[in-house]
XYZ file of C-alpha atoms in Angstrom:
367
model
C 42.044 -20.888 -149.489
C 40.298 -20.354 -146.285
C 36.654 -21.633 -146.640
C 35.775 -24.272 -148.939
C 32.916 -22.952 -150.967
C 35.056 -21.580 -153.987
C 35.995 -25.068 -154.652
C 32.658 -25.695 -155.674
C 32.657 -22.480 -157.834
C 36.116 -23.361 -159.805
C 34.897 -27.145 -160.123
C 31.634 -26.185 -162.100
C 33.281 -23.138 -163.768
C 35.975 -25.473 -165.395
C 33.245 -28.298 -166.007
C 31.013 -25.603 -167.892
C 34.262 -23.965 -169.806
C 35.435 -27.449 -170.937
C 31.546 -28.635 -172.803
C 31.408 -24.974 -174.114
C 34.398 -24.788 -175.129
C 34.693 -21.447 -173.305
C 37.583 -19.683 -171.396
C 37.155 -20.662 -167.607
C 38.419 -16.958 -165.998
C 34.728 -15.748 -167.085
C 32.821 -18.013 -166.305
C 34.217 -18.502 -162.406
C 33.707 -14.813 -162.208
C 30.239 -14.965 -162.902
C 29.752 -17.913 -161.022
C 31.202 -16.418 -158.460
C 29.352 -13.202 -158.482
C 26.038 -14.984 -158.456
C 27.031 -17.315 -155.583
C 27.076 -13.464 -153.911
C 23.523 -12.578 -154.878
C 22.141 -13.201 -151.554
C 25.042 -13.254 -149.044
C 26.000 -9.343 -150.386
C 23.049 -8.359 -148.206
C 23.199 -10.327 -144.925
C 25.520 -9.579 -142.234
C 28.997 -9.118 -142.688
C 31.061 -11.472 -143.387
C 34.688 -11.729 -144.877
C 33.338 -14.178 -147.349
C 31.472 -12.152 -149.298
C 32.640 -9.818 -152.044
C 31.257 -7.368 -154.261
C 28.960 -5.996 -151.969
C 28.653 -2.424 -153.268
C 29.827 -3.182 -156.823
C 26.440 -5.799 -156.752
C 24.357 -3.745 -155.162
C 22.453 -1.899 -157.361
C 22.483 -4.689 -160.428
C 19.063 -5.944 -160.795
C 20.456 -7.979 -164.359
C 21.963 -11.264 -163.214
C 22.269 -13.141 -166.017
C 25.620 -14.804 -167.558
C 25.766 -12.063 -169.984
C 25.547 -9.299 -167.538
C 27.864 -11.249 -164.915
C 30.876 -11.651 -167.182
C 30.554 -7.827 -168.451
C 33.738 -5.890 -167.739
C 33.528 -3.919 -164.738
C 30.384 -6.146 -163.423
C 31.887 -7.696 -160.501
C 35.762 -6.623 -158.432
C 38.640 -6.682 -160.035
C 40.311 -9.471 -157.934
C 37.526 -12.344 -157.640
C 38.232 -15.054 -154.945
C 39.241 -17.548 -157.487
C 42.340 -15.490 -157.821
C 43.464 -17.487 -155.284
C 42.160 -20.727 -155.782
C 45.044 -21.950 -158.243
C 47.862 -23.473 -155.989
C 44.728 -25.479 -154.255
C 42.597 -26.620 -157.298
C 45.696 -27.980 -158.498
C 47.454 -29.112 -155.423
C 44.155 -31.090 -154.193
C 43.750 -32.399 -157.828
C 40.159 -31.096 -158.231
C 42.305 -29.632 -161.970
C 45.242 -29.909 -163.853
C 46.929 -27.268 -165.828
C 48.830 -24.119 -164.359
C 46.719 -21.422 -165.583
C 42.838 -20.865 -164.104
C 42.090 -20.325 -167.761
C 43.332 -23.367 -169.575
C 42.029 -25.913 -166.345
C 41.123 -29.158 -167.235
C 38.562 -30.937 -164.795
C 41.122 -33.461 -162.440
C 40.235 -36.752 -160.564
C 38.587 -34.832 -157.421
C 36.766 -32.854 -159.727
C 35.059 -35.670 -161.249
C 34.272 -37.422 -158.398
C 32.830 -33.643 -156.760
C 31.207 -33.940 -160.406
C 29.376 -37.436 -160.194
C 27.559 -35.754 -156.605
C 24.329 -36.190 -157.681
C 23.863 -32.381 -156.346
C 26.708 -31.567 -158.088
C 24.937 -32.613 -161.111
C 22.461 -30.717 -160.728
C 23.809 -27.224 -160.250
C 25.647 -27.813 -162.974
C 22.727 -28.770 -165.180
C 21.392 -25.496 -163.806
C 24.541 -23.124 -164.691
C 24.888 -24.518 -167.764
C 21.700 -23.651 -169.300
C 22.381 -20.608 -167.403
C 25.417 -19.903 -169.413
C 23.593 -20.355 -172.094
C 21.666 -17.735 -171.937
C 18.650 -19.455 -170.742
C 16.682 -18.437 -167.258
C 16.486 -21.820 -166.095
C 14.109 -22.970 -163.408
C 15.916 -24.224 -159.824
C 18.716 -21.325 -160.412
C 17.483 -19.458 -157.178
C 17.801 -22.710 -155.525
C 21.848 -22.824 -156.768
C 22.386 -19.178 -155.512
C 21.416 -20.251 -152.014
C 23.133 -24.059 -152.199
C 26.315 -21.901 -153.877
C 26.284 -18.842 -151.681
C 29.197 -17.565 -149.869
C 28.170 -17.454 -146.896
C 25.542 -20.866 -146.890
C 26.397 -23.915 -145.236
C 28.896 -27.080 -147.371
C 26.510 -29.663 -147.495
C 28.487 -32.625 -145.581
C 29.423 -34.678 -148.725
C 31.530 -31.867 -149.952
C 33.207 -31.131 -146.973
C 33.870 -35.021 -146.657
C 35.289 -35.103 -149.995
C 37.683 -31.764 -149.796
C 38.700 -32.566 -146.383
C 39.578 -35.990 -147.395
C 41.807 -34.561 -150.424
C 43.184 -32.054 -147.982
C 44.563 -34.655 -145.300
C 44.489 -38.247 -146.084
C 46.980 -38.578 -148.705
C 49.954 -40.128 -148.325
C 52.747 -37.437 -150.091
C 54.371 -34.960 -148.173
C 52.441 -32.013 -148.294
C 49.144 -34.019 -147.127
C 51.309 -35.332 -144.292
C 52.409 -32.139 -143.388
C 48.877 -30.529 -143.311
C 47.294 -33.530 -141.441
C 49.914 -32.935 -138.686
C 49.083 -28.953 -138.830
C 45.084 -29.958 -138.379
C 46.478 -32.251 -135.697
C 47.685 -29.518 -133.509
C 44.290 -27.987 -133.338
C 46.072 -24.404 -133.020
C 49.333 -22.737 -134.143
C 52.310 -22.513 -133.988
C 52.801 -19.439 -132.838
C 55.794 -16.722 -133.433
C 56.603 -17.385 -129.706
C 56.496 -21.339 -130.588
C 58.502 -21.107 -134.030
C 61.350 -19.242 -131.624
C 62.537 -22.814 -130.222
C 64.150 -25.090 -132.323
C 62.093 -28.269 -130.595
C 59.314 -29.329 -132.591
C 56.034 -29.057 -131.398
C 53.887 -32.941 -130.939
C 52.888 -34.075 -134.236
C 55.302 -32.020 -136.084
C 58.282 -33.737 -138.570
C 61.647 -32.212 -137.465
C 62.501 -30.725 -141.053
C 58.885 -29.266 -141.005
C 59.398 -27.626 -138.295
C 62.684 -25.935 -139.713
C 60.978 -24.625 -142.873
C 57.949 -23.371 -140.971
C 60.983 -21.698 -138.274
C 62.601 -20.711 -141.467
C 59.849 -19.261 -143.317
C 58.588 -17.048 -140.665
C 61.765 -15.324 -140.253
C 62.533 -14.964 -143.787
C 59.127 -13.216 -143.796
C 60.474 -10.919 -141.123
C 63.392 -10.369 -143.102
C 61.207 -9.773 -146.398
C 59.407 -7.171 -144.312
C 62.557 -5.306 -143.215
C 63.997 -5.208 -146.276
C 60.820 -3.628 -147.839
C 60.725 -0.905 -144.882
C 64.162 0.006 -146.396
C 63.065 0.994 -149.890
C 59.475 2.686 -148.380
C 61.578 4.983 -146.538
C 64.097 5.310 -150.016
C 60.882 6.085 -151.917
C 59.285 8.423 -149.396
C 62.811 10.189 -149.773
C 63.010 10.602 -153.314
C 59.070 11.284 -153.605
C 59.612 14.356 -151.011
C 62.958 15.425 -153.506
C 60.254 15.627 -156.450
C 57.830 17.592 -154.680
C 60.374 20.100 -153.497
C 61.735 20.272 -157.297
C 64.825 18.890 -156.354
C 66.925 16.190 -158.715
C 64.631 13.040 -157.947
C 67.706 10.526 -157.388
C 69.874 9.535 -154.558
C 73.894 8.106 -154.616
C 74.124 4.606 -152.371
C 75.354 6.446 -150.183
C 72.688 9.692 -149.903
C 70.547 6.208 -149.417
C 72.670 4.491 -146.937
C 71.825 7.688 -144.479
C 68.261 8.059 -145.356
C 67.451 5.019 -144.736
C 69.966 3.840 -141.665
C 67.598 3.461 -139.131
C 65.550 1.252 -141.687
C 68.858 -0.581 -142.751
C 70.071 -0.852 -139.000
C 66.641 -2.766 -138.484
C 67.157 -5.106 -141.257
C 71.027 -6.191 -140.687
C 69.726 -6.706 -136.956
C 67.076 -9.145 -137.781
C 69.271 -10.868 -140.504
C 72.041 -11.244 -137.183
C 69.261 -12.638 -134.671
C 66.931 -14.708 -137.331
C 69.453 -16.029 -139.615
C 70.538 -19.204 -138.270
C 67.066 -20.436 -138.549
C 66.707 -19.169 -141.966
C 70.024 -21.453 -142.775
C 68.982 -24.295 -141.029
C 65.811 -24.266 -143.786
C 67.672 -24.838 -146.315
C 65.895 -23.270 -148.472
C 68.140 -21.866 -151.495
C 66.248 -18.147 -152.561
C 65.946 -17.044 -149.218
C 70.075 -18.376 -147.978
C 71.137 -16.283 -151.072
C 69.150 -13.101 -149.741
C 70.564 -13.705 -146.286
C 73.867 -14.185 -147.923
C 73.660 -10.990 -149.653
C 72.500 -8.933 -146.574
C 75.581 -10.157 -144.368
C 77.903 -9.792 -147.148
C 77.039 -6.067 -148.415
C 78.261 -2.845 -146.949
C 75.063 -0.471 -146.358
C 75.576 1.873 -149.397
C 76.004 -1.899 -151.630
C 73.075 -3.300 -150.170
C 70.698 -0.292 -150.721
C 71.810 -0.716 -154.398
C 71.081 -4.681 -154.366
C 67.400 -3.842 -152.919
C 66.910 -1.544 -155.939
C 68.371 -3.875 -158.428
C 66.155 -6.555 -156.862
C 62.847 -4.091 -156.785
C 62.860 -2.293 -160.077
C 59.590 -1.148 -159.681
C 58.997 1.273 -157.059
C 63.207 2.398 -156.243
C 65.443 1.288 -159.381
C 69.192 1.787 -160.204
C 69.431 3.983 -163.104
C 73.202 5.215 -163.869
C 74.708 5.303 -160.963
C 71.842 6.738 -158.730
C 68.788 5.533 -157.027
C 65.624 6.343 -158.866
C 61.804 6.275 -158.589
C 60.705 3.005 -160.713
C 57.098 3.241 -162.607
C 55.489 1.831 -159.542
C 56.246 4.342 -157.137
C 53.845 6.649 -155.659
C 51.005 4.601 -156.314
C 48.377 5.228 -153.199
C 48.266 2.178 -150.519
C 44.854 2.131 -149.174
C 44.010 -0.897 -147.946
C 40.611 -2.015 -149.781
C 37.174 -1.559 -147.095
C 36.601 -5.251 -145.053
C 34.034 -6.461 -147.368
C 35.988 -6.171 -150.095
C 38.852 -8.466 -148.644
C 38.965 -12.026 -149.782
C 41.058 -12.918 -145.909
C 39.889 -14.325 -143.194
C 39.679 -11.747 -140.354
C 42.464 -10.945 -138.227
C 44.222 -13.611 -136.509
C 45.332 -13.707 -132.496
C 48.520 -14.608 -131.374
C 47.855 -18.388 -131.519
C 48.899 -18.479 -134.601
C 52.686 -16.816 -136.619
C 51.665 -13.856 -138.698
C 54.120 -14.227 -140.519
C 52.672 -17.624 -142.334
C 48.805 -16.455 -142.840
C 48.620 -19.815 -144.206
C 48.254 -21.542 -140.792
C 45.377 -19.534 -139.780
C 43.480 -19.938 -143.416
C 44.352 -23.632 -142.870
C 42.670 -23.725 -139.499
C 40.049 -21.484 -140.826
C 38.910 -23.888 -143.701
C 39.720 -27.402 -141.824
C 37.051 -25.680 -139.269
C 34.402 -25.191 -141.792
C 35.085 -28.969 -143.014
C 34.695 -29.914 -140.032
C 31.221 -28.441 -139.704
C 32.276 -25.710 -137.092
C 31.784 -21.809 -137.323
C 34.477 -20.410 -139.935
C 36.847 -18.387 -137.196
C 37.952 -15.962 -140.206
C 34.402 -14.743 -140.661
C 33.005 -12.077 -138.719
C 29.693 -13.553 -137.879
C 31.597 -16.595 -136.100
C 31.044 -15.812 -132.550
C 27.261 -15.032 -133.275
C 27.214 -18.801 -134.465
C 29.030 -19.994 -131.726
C 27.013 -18.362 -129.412
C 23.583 -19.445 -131.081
């Protein structure tokens, strides 16, 4: 979650599902798609979806808006489970069986709150109520939070007392970062718990590690994908593997070598055991593990290496207005954790400052 307006969205979604009686997945995509209805064709902006896909519909009612096909494939509120629930605007682990939580009443009892959803309801309905032009523009993607949601996520984001509110309130405290050149000392930054900072030092170089591992079985399935063009047995012994992919695998012991120790000092137990099984295997072993593990796009079939159902499927990275991420980040802030820069990104917009992961940002900063 990187911009707060999709809270809004998921809150009156799962309000309207629960007095229908209604499954919530359709209703937040339509919700969704009509909170795009007038932000699809201003300038762009990383918040807004759907642009093409909407372009053309003139029908924008409930029944057109939860047709199959109406609106992309992966809505926003794709992403909004781990928050809705971790903030406690809902309970429940599925976006589909959400019940409406503590913050989501309270977001509820706003009286504007009340009144879009008085508005979307009927609108769900079927009805064409009067006012729902005015909820497009207080809903759209792009539009400003009025201040009393802001006040009321922001407060849910940072001023609890449990750990994960005390760890975000000391990330919002930093104002930027931390970088990858930051994470590389094992002194904390100000603000910043000691066994914090060795799971975010941790988790960025597992990350790197991830990312190593997975150049390994591209180049393994770029191998075996050439074999099947050329009509040649599509399969490949560990150790055909181990030499098509050693400058690959050369990379990846290399980084396990110079990141590990901060990876064990995390102590986090599914990324020790990968790091454990990367300095314990031989090269021809560990290509085999990485298969084993994958299964998708490289397998282990009898003895060989083998292209898994996955593999050959087109990577094409989706056009810029169809991407629900804030735009690329500078070096401020570790890649490797995009969750620090959508963090800054959305405790920005709370804060009632330009959204830095939108395009449009420096044009309102410079306004």
């Amino acid at each position: 979650m990187w911009f707060p307006m999709p809270v809004l969205w998921s809150v009156l979604a799962v309000s309207i599902a629960e007095e229908l009686k209604h499954p919530a997945l359709p209703i937040g995509n339509a919700i969704e798609a009509l909170a795009m209805q007038q932000a699809k064709d201003g300038p762009t902006d990383r918040r807004v979806r759907g642009k093409r896909k909407l372009q053309g519909l003139n029908d924008w009612s409930f029944q057109s808006l939860t047709r199959r096909g109406t609106y992309v494939v992966q809505p926003i509120r794709m992403a909004m489970v781990q928050p809705l629930v971790a903030l406690g605007f809902v309970e429940g682990s599925r976006y589909g069986a959400f019940k409406i939580h503590t913050a989501g009443k309270r977001m509820l009892e706003l009286p504007v709150m009340q009144r879009y959803r008085h508005i979307l309801l009927a609108w769900a309905k079927g009805e064409n109520p009067r006012g729902l032009s005015e909820v497009v523009a207080g809903l759209s993607a792009t539009g400003e939070v009025r201040s009393e949601f802001r006040k009321l996520i922001l407060a849910r984001l940072v001023d609890g007392d449990d750990a994960a509110s005390i760890r975000r309130r000391n990330l919002v405290a930093l104002a930027t970062g931390p970088s990858a050149a930051q994470l590389e000392s094992p002194l904390p930054l100000r603000s910043i718990e000691p066994d914090h900072w060795s799971d975010l030092r941790g988790g960025a170089a597992f990350m790197d590690l991830r990312d190593a591992a997975l150049s390994v079985l591209d180049q393994l399935e770029q191998q075996l994908l050439r074999r099947r063009d050329a009509n040649e047995p599509v399969r490949l012994s560990a150790e055909e593997a181990q030499k098509a992919a050693a400058e690959q695998l050369d990379a990846l012991y290399q980084i396990a070598s110079r990141q590990g120790e901060r990876i064990t000092a995390s102590g986090e137990s599914i990324s020790n055991e990968f790091l454990s099984e990367i300095n314990d295997l031989r090269a021809a072993g560990l290509v085999r593990a990485l298969a084993e593990r994958d299964g998708t796009v490289i397998c282990w079939r009898g003895g060989h290496l083998c292209l898994g159902a996955a593999a050959g499927e087109i990577k094409v990275s989706p056009d810029a207005e169809e991407e629900s991420h804030p735009a690329t980040q500078n070096d401020a802030f570790a890649p490797q954790l995009f969750r620090l820069y959508n963090l800054h990104c959305l405790v920005s917009e709370l804060k009632g400052k330009p959204n830095p992961g939108s395009r449009d940002s420096r044009d309102l900063e410079a306004a």
